Amino acid sequence: MAILVAADFASDEWAAWWPCLEAALPGERLVRDRSACRAEEIDIALVANPPAGALQGLASLKLIQSLWAGVDRLLGDPTVPATVPLARMVDPAMNRSMAETALWAMLSLQRGFFGYAAQQRQRRWQPHAPVRAGEQTVAVLGLGQMGSCVALTLAAHGYRVLGWRTRGVGLDGVATQAGASALPQVLAQAQVVVNLLPLTAATAGLFSAGTLATMPPGSSLVNLARGAHVVDADLLAALGSGHIAHAVLDVFHTEPLPVDHPFWSHPQVTVLPHVAAPTDPRSAALVVAANVRSLREGGALSHCVDRARGY
Ligand code: NAP
Ligand code: GLV
């Protein structure tokens, strides 16, 4: 049998991934190009933004393993076989990267470091009154793999942390609420909102004018999940009115962010090029190997997506 790796990797990414996959999957036949073997030999596909149709006609396929944590694009692609188990990437190393990014954003907002960076460009020496971590409330939307690591890291740093998810299961030190009806109360208490929701039918466009209006005046948004969670025009309007003080955005409707997009030069927006928690082939290949081994040995697959929920 063979494992197809279907990814839109640049050549340096292939160069990083291939030796890690080969080392983690000894004895497995890895192919990048479908024509390197017969279609019926391919029983596993490892995917990262595969081109549409890449998984069609693979009658023996038993596992689609995403190399990304978010599977919204795969679920939105009608050519991805809907009856084959789809596992997503869950890697503690990625969760820690996400927590580092969220902590950096939170510290920068709390201590005014984004403002000081702007002052430097103006050669302006102007200290501002300090704000303590304990005086800041942050709401983490989504308390899954990434969100729970982020929430616990922020709580350990002294912030008051609120959490929001579909179920009422809380975390130590994180006051958690569940369900759509609780969202306004959560947002209304937060100086900073960190978005770590999956992109689903229920969460697309969540940050519209109405939601942004429930955040307190002068609060900030940190979007580390998906660009389509945000209605860009509504966020720009909320930034323009000063209702939202700052937005840290790692993800966008179109990536790379088009050069003429207003976010690039907006003084209240910090843009990152989708680097909050990149998949690290060194650890991710081991995660892949564990699921491949389970499949080969007839064990249970880990981190399978619930297609009905969309995550
Ligand atoms: P996850 O483990 O599936 O967690 C998702 C969380 O969102 C869960 O806590 C879930 O609630 C909650 N949730 C889902 N739908 C909801 C709704 N309608 N209302 C309230 N809560 C809802 O996902 P993850 O691994 O933490 O990843 C989250 C997202 O981060 C990914 O989908 C991806 O888009 C993004 N991501 C971004 C980067 C980056 O570099 N920027 C890297 C990796 C991932 P329950 O716990 O109650 O089910
Ligand atoms: C990155 O955005 C991921 O979903 O892994």
JSON list of C-alpha atoms and ligand atoms in Angstrom, two decimals, residues 68-72 88-90 94-95 98 141-148 164-169 177-180 195-200 202-203 223-226 229 250-251 274-279 309 311, ligand 1:
[
{"chain": "A", "resi": 68, "resn": "TRP", "atom": "CA", "xyz": [-3.35, 21.34, 9.57]},
{"chain": "A", "resi": 69, "resn": "ALA", "atom": "CA", "xyz": [-5.43, 21.71, 12.73]},
{"chain": "A", "resi": 70, "resn": "GLY", "atom": "CA", "xyz": [-8.27, 23.53, 10.98]},
{"chain": "A", "resi": 71, "resn": "VAL", "atom": "CA", "xyz": [-10.20, 21.44, 8.46]},
{"chain": "A", "resi": 72, "resn": "ASP", "atom": "CA", "xyz": [-12.66, 24.05, 7.15]},
{"chain": "A", "resi": 88, "resn": "ARG", "atom": "CA", "xyz": [-6.94, 16.66, 12.01]},
{"chain": "A", "resi": 89, "resn": "MET", "atom": "CA", "xyz": [-3.52, 17.69, 13.30]},
{"chain": "A", "resi": 90, "resn": "VAL", "atom": "CA", "xyz": [-3.35, 17.85, 17.08]},
{"chain": "A", "resi": 94, "resn": "MET", "atom": "CA", "xyz": [1.47, 23.73, 18.02]},
{"chain": "A", "resi": 95, "resn": "ASN", "atom": "CA", "xyz": [-0.68, 24.45, 21.06]},
{"chain": "A", "resi": 98, "resn": "MET", "atom": "CA", "xyz": [-0.36, 29.37, 19.81]},
{"chain": "A", "resi": 141, "resn": "LEU", "atom": "CA", "xyz": [-13.45, 31.93, 22.40]},
{"chain": "A", "resi": 142, "resn": "GLY", "atom": "CA", "xyz": [-13.00, 28.20, 21.78]},
{"chain": "A", "resi": 143, "resn": "LEU", "atom": "CA", "xyz": [-11.46, 26.09, 24.54]},
{"chain": "A", "resi": 144, "resn": "GLY", "atom": "CA", "xyz": [-10.28, 23.16, 22.45]},
{"chain": "A", "resi": 145, "resn": "GLN", "atom": "CA", "xyz": [-6.69, 22.08, 21.88]},
{"chain": "A", "resi": 146, "resn": "MET", "atom": "CA", "xyz": [-5.43, 25.57, 21.16]},
{"chain": "A", "resi": 147, "resn": "GLY", "atom": "CA", "xyz": [-7.86, 27.62, 23.23]},
{"chain": "A", "resi": 148, "resn": "SER", "atom": "CA", "xyz": [-7.39, 25.65, 26.44]},
{"chain": "A", "resi": 164, "resn": "TRP", "atom": "CA", "xyz": [-16.50, 30.23, 25.77]},
{"chain": "A", "resi": 165, "resn": "ARG", "atom": "CA", "xyz": [-17.30, 26.91, 24.12]},
{"chain": "A", "resi": 166, "resn": "THR", "atom": "CA", "xyz": [-20.32, 24.80, 23.16]},
{"chain": "A", "resi": 167, "resn": "ARG", "atom": "CA", "xyz": [-20.33, 22.86, 26.43]},
{"chain": "A", "resi": 168, "resn": "GLY", "atom": "CA", "xyz": [-20.13, 24.10, 30.02]},
{"chain": "A", "resi": 169, "resn": "VAL", "atom": "CA", "xyz": [-16.94, 22.19, 30.80]},
{"chain": "A", "resi": 177, "resn": "GLN", "atom": "CA", "xyz": [-19.68, 29.80, 29.67]},
{"chain": "A", "resi": 178, "resn": "ALA", "atom": "CA", "xyz": [-21.34, 27.85, 26.90]},
{"chain": "A", "resi": 179, "resn": "GLY", "atom": "CA", "xyz": [-23.70, 28.47, 24.03]},
{"chain": "A", "resi": 180, "resn": "ALA", "atom": "CA", "xyz": [-24.65, 31.37, 21.79]},
{"chain": "A", "resi": 195, "resn": "ASN", "atom": "CA", "xyz": [-10.60, 34.01, 18.85]},
{"chain": "A", "resi": 196, "resn": "LEU", "atom": "CA", "xyz": [-9.70, 30.31, 18.64]},
{"chain": "A", "resi": 197, "resn": "LEU", "atom": "CA", "xyz": [-12.92, 28.90, 17.22]},
{"chain": "A", "resi": 198, "resn": "PRO", "atom": "CA", "xyz": [-13.00, 26.55, 14.25]},
{"chain": "A", "resi": 199, "resn": "LEU", "atom": "CA", "xyz": [-14.57, 28.00, 11.10]},
{"chain": "A", "resi": 200, "resn": "THR", "atom": "CA", "xyz": [-18.01, 26.40, 10.81]},
{"chain": "A", "resi": 202, "resn": "ALA", "atom": "CA", "xyz": [-22.12, 28.58, 13.24]},
{"chain": "A", "resi": 203, "resn": "THR", "atom": "CA", "xyz": [-18.97, 30.69, 13.59]},
{"chain": "A", "resi": 223, "resn": "ASN", "atom": "CA", "xyz": [-7.97, 36.75, 15.71]},
{"chain": "A", "resi": 224, "resn": "LEU", "atom": "CA", "xyz": [-5.73, 33.69, 15.49]},
{"chain": "A", "resi": 225, "resn": "ALA", "atom": "CA", "xyz": [-8.29, 31.26, 14.00]},
{"chain": "A", "resi": 226, "resn": "ARG", "atom": "CA", "xyz": [-9.66, 32.02, 10.51]},
{"chain": "A", "resi": 229, "resn": "HIS", "atom": "CA", "xyz": [-14.69, 34.72, 11.36]},
{"chain": "A", "resi": 250, "resn": "ASP", "atom": "CA", "xyz": [-3.01, 36.47, 11.89]},
{"chain": "A", "resi": 251, "resn": "VAL", "atom": "CA", "xyz": [-5.59, 35.13, 9.43]},
{"chain": "A", "resi": 274, "resn": "HIS", "atom": "CA", "xyz": [-0.63, 33.25, 9.39]},
{"chain": "A", "resi": 275, "resn": "VAL", "atom": "CA", "xyz": [2.18, 32.24, 11.73]},
{"chain": "A", "resi": 276, "resn": "ALA", "atom": "CA", "xyz": [0.43, 32.02, 15.11]},
{"chain": "A", "resi": 277, "resn": "ALA", "atom": "CA", "xyz": [0.94, 28.24, 15.32]},
{"chain": "A", "resi": 278, "resn": "PRO", "atom": "CA", "xyz": [2.53, 26.76, 12.21]},
{"chain": "A", "resi": 279, "resn": "THR", "atom": "CA", "xyz": [2.66, 22.96, 11.91]},
{"chain": "A", "resi": 309, "resn": "ARG", "atom": "CA", "xyz": [-20.29, 19.69, 13.79]},
{"chain": "A", "resi": 311, "resn": "TYR", "atom": "CA", "xyz": [-14.64, 20.46, 13.62]},
{"chain": "B", "resi": 1, "resn": "NAP", "atom": "P1", "xyz": [-10.63, 22.30, 18.60]},
{"chain": "B", "resi": 1, "resn": "NAP", "atom": "O1", "xyz": [-9.75, 21.50, 19.50]},
{"chain": "B", "resi": 1, "resn": "NAP", "atom": "O2", "xyz": [-11.56, 21.59, 17.70]},
{"chain": "B", "resi": 1, "resn": "NAP", "atom": "O3", "xyz": [-11.45, 23.32, 19.51]},
{"chain": "B", "resi": 1, "resn": "NAP", "atom": "C1", "xyz": [-12.51, 24.08, 19.03]},
{"chain": "B", "resi": 1, "resn": "NAP", "atom": "C2", "xyz": [-13.18, 24.79, 20.20]},
{"chain": "B", "resi": 1, "resn": "NAP", "atom": "O4", "xyz": [-14.16, 25.69, 19.69]},
{"chain": "B", "resi": 1, "resn": "NAP", "atom": "C3", "xyz": [-13.88, 23.82, 21.16]},
{"chain": "B", "resi": 1, "resn": "NAP", "atom": "O5", "xyz": [-13.67, 24.23, 22.49]},
{"chain": "B", "resi": 1, "resn": "NAP", "atom": "C4", "xyz": [-15.35, 23.99, 20.79]},
{"chain": "B", "resi": 1, "resn": "NAP", "atom": "O6", "xyz": [-16.25, 23.80, 21.86]},
{"chain": "B", "resi": 1, "resn": "NAP", "atom": "C5", "xyz": [-15.40, 25.46, 20.38]},
{"chain": "B", "resi": 1, "resn": "NAP", "atom": "N1", "xyz": [-16.51, 25.72, 19.49]},
{"chain": "B", "resi": 1, "resn": "NAP", "atom": "C6", "xyz": [-16.75, 25.21, 18.25]},
{"chain": "B", "resi": 1, "resn": "NAP", "atom": "N2", "xyz": [-17.89, 25.70, 17.73]},
{"chain": "B", "resi": 1, "resn": "NAP", "atom": "C7", "xyz": [-18.38, 26.56, 18.67]},
{"chain": "B", "resi": 1, "resn": "NAP", "atom": "C8", "xyz": [-19.54, 27.38, 18.72]},
{"chain": "B", "resi": 1, "resn": "NAP", "atom": "N3", "xyz": [-20.42, 27.42, 17.70]},
{"chain": "B", "resi": 1, "resn": "NAP", "atom": "N4", "xyz": [-19.76, 28.10, 19.84]},
{"chain": "B", "resi": 1, "resn": "NAP", "atom": "C9", "xyz": [-18.88, 28.05, 20.87]},
{"chain": "B", "resi": 1, "resn": "NAP", "atom": "N5", "xyz": [-17.75, 27.30, 20.88]},
{"chain": "B", "resi": 1, "resn": "NAP", "atom": "C10", "xyz": [-17.52, 26.56, 19.79]},
{"chain": "B", "resi": 1, "resn": "NAP", "atom": "O7", "xyz": [-9.75, 23.25, 17.67]},
{"chain": "B", "resi": 1, "resn": "NAP", "atom": "P2", "xyz": [-8.26, 23.76, 17.92]},
{"chain": "B", "resi": 1, "resn": "NAP", "atom": "O8", "xyz": [-7.27, 22.70, 17.60]},
{"chain": "B", "resi": 1, "resn": "NAP", "atom": "O9", "xyz": [-8.19, 24.41, 19.26]},
{"chain": "B", "resi": 1, "resn": "NAP", "atom": "O10", "xyz": [-8.12, 24.86, 16.77]},
{"chain": "B", "resi": 1, "resn": "NAP", "atom": "C11", "xyz": [-9.02, 25.95, 16.67]},
{"chain": "B", "resi": 1, "resn": "NAP", "atom": "C12", "xyz": [-8.83, 26.67, 15.36]},
{"chain": "B", "resi": 1, "resn": "NAP", "atom": "O11", "xyz": [-7.59, 27.38, 15.37]},
{"chain": "B", "resi": 1, "resn": "NAP", "atom": "C13", "xyz": [-8.69, 25.74, 14.14]},
{"chain": "B", "resi": 1, "resn": "NAP", "atom": "O12", "xyz": [-9.96, 25.31, 13.68]},
{"chain": "B", "resi": 1, "resn": "NAP", "atom": "C14", "xyz": [-7.99, 26.64, 13.15]},
{"chain": "B", "resi": 1, "resn": "NAP", "atom": "O13", "xyz": [-8.94, 27.34, 12.38]},
{"chain": "B", "resi": 1, "resn": "NAP", "atom": "C15", "xyz": [-7.23, 27.63, 14.02]},
{"chain": "B", "resi": 1, "resn": "NAP", "atom": "N6", "xyz": [-5.78, 27.48, 13.90]},
{"chain": "B", "resi": 1, "resn": "NAP", "atom": "C16", "xyz": [-5.05, 28.56, 13.52]},
{"chain": "B", "resi": 1, "resn": "NAP", "atom": "C17", "xyz": [-3.67, 28.46, 13.44]},
{"chain": "B", "resi": 1, "resn": "NAP", "atom": "C18", "xyz": [-2.84, 29.64, 13.08]},
{"chain": "B", "resi": 1, "resn": "NAP", "atom": "O14", "xyz": [-1.63, 29.49, 12.89]},
{"chain": "B", "resi": 1, "resn": "NAP", "atom": "N7", "xyz": [-3.40, 30.82, 13.00]},
{"chain": "B", "resi": 1, "resn": "NAP", "atom": "C19", "xyz": [-3.03, 27.23, 13.75]},
{"chain": "B", "resi": 1, "resn": "NAP", "atom": "C20", "xyz": [-3.83, 26.16, 14.11]},
{"chain": "B", "resi": 1, "resn": "NAP", "atom": "C21", "xyz": [-5.20, 26.28, 14.21]},
{"chain": "B", "resi": 1, "resn": "NAP", "atom": "P3", "xyz": [-16.38, 22.38, 22.62]},
{"chain": "B", "resi": 1, "resn": "NAP", "atom": "O15", "xyz": [-15.08, 22.17, 23.34]},
{"chain": "B", "resi": 1, "resn": "NAP", "atom": "O16", "xyz": [-17.51, 22.62, 23.56]},
{"chain": "B", "resi": 1, "resn": "NAP", "atom": "O17", "xyz": [-16.65, 21.37, 21.54]}
]
